[in-house]
């Protein structure tokens, strides 16, 4: 090849890559979000993230998404499973990443031809109005979803505002086209979901209203009101499950209820449906609809929704591979789907006592999966959503006022008491100690203290005070409950100290040390006791359940986030502590029965569930940080990807996403309320957090690669840095944290006593 020809080829190649890089750099952040990540699993034995791919806006009330089934087999609780090749309709409310299926309100399905709307009594599946789909003809982006319904040759598109779902259906030529509204649709699972009352009223030939009242995964009943408007009149309608046709109104008790609307369509006819939802009244469903979507501009609604997502995603800017960007921004997207503002546009919301109240700021949030999200998702919110965090806390305080206690797991404004602990407490305390404003500290403390001294479900404080532990015969899962209550008590103590309530500080600090009373020095594990103080038997460290919640003795052996130095001492010092961690990550033995949440395993470590998600970071507390770096890099590489099977377990309202977001940037809140972030193994070339105070905190990583998991050196604001943690003050003050990475561990970095994560970060 001639020199000139070679030079021309090289120049062309460089220009090509330059243009490609420029195009890549100019992409909007929403372009890196793949809503299908976490919607499926590789095979029947692996977990999905239980995410849904449909349309929503950040923290909105509506999640308009396809349901591919009405029976969950444990693979997903979001209504949609990527392995399914069918869709039975589009419902307006979903939970993101949870382990239990609930909501699925006001299902709508377009179709052509004859429709049999019955449910098979044997299989409990609707087989009649399901349509086949091809995932190659399916698209989604933040705020928008599209799929072709193959059996009906209908193109379905969805978008949303905060309280309104908007559908656009493009029909073929057919004199027998339909749109079905199913008020009885739900997801059959182990939660007892019961239809109490439903009603549909035909207002005119372009408007339908109705409601349903359900019992299910909440302490009370759930009310859903809707108003649906159509862009063109329907020619006729039928109310299904009764023999009458073309009646105006029906109240139907105890059964499902459907309306079938008929159209004569020409080729490429489009019919839009906009559906306003409210948790308080039909009047407010109308108000939400008319306020948020007054016209029929589908494209504007979809564009506005996507732009809202773009604005939120811009709170963190990163540089990395395309795959890393897709995982990171999809994770941020999943974290920002909830909590959900259930207050209507006028501020009305249903209190936890089911009395309608009014929020002065027009915001009242629900969907608090706190056993999961207090660990990393809420600390993430304090950095990038501080104003919303205040709204979340005000909503929690309102529940305390109307219900008596702070949320444990709150859905639709009501308590369901799922899981253990009372982890509104660390959320509130973390925000208070970080100096967030917008809520009353004394009012918050009153709610925190009240929820920590009066017995309520799964929280036996009387026994806790009496015994200094919780007997297994008093409370099931007693070890897990005791360890998590001890952490919550530490949080109460810190807020008491901030407010000068020193008697309370001393009392709750004493309670926070009760974890030592269930540590068995002979076995080196936390164990359950009976009322007489004797260890319960039999005891098997591998067995799931019993004294442990969704875990075993190994996975709860390291849950003392409030006193890691005390735990290290309890286990015999740094070397013994690290040896136990080594065994934890290497022991692959399994008992006869393993909890279904035990996924994403590395030894006994289960990244697919929350109890041990902080444990990879604990080597830092005992002077062996290179082992943390190796494991954190391994978890990022093996437990996350940018496909539909992108999570190793349930995303749990953004918790698994938040773990990746923090870890990819290089640090993680082992104690979610002490303002200390423990350093792991940063995988992104750079990450910049845009803070509310106008400052930025940036991480820069030299030699960022899967092949370079180990920190060789670090600098904070240009000065050599050897601590294996940073603090909240480091971040909010703004600055730059730089890392140099390598293939081999630097066993001299971060190993001195003064480098170990501080017990207190303020």
mmCIF file of C-alpha atoms in Angstrom, residues 518-527 535 539 541 554 580:
data_model
loop_
_atom_site.group_PDB
_atom_site.id
_atom_site.type_symbol
_atom_site.label_atom_id
_atom_site.label_comp_id
_atom_site.label_asym_id
_atom_site.label_seq_id
_atom_site.Cartn_x
_atom_site.Cartn_y
_atom_site.Cartn_z
ATOM 1 C CA UNK A 518 -27.863 -12.124 71.034
ATOM 2 C CA UNK A 519 -24.259 -12.725 69.956
ATOM 3 C CA UNK A 520 -23.108 -16.257 70.747
ATOM 4 C CA UNK A 521 -19.341 -16.165 71.273
ATOM 5 C CA UNK A 522 -19.109 -19.948 70.922
ATOM 6 C CA UNK A 523 -20.563 -20.067 67.422
ATOM 7 C CA UNK A 524 -19.599 -16.487 66.486
ATOM 8 C CA UNK A 525 -23.123 -15.783 65.199
ATOM 9 C CA UNK A 526 -26.208 -13.847 66.224
ATOM 10 C CA UNK A 527 -28.742 -16.369 67.524
ATOM 11 C CA UNK A 535 -30.286 -20.256 72.910
ATOM 12 C CA UNK A 539 -29.181 -24.058 65.088
ATOM 13 C CA UNK A 541 -26.035 -21.324 60.080
ATOM 14 C CA UNK A 554 -24.502 -15.876 57.771
ATOM 15 C CA UNK A 580 -15.065 -14.739 58.749
#
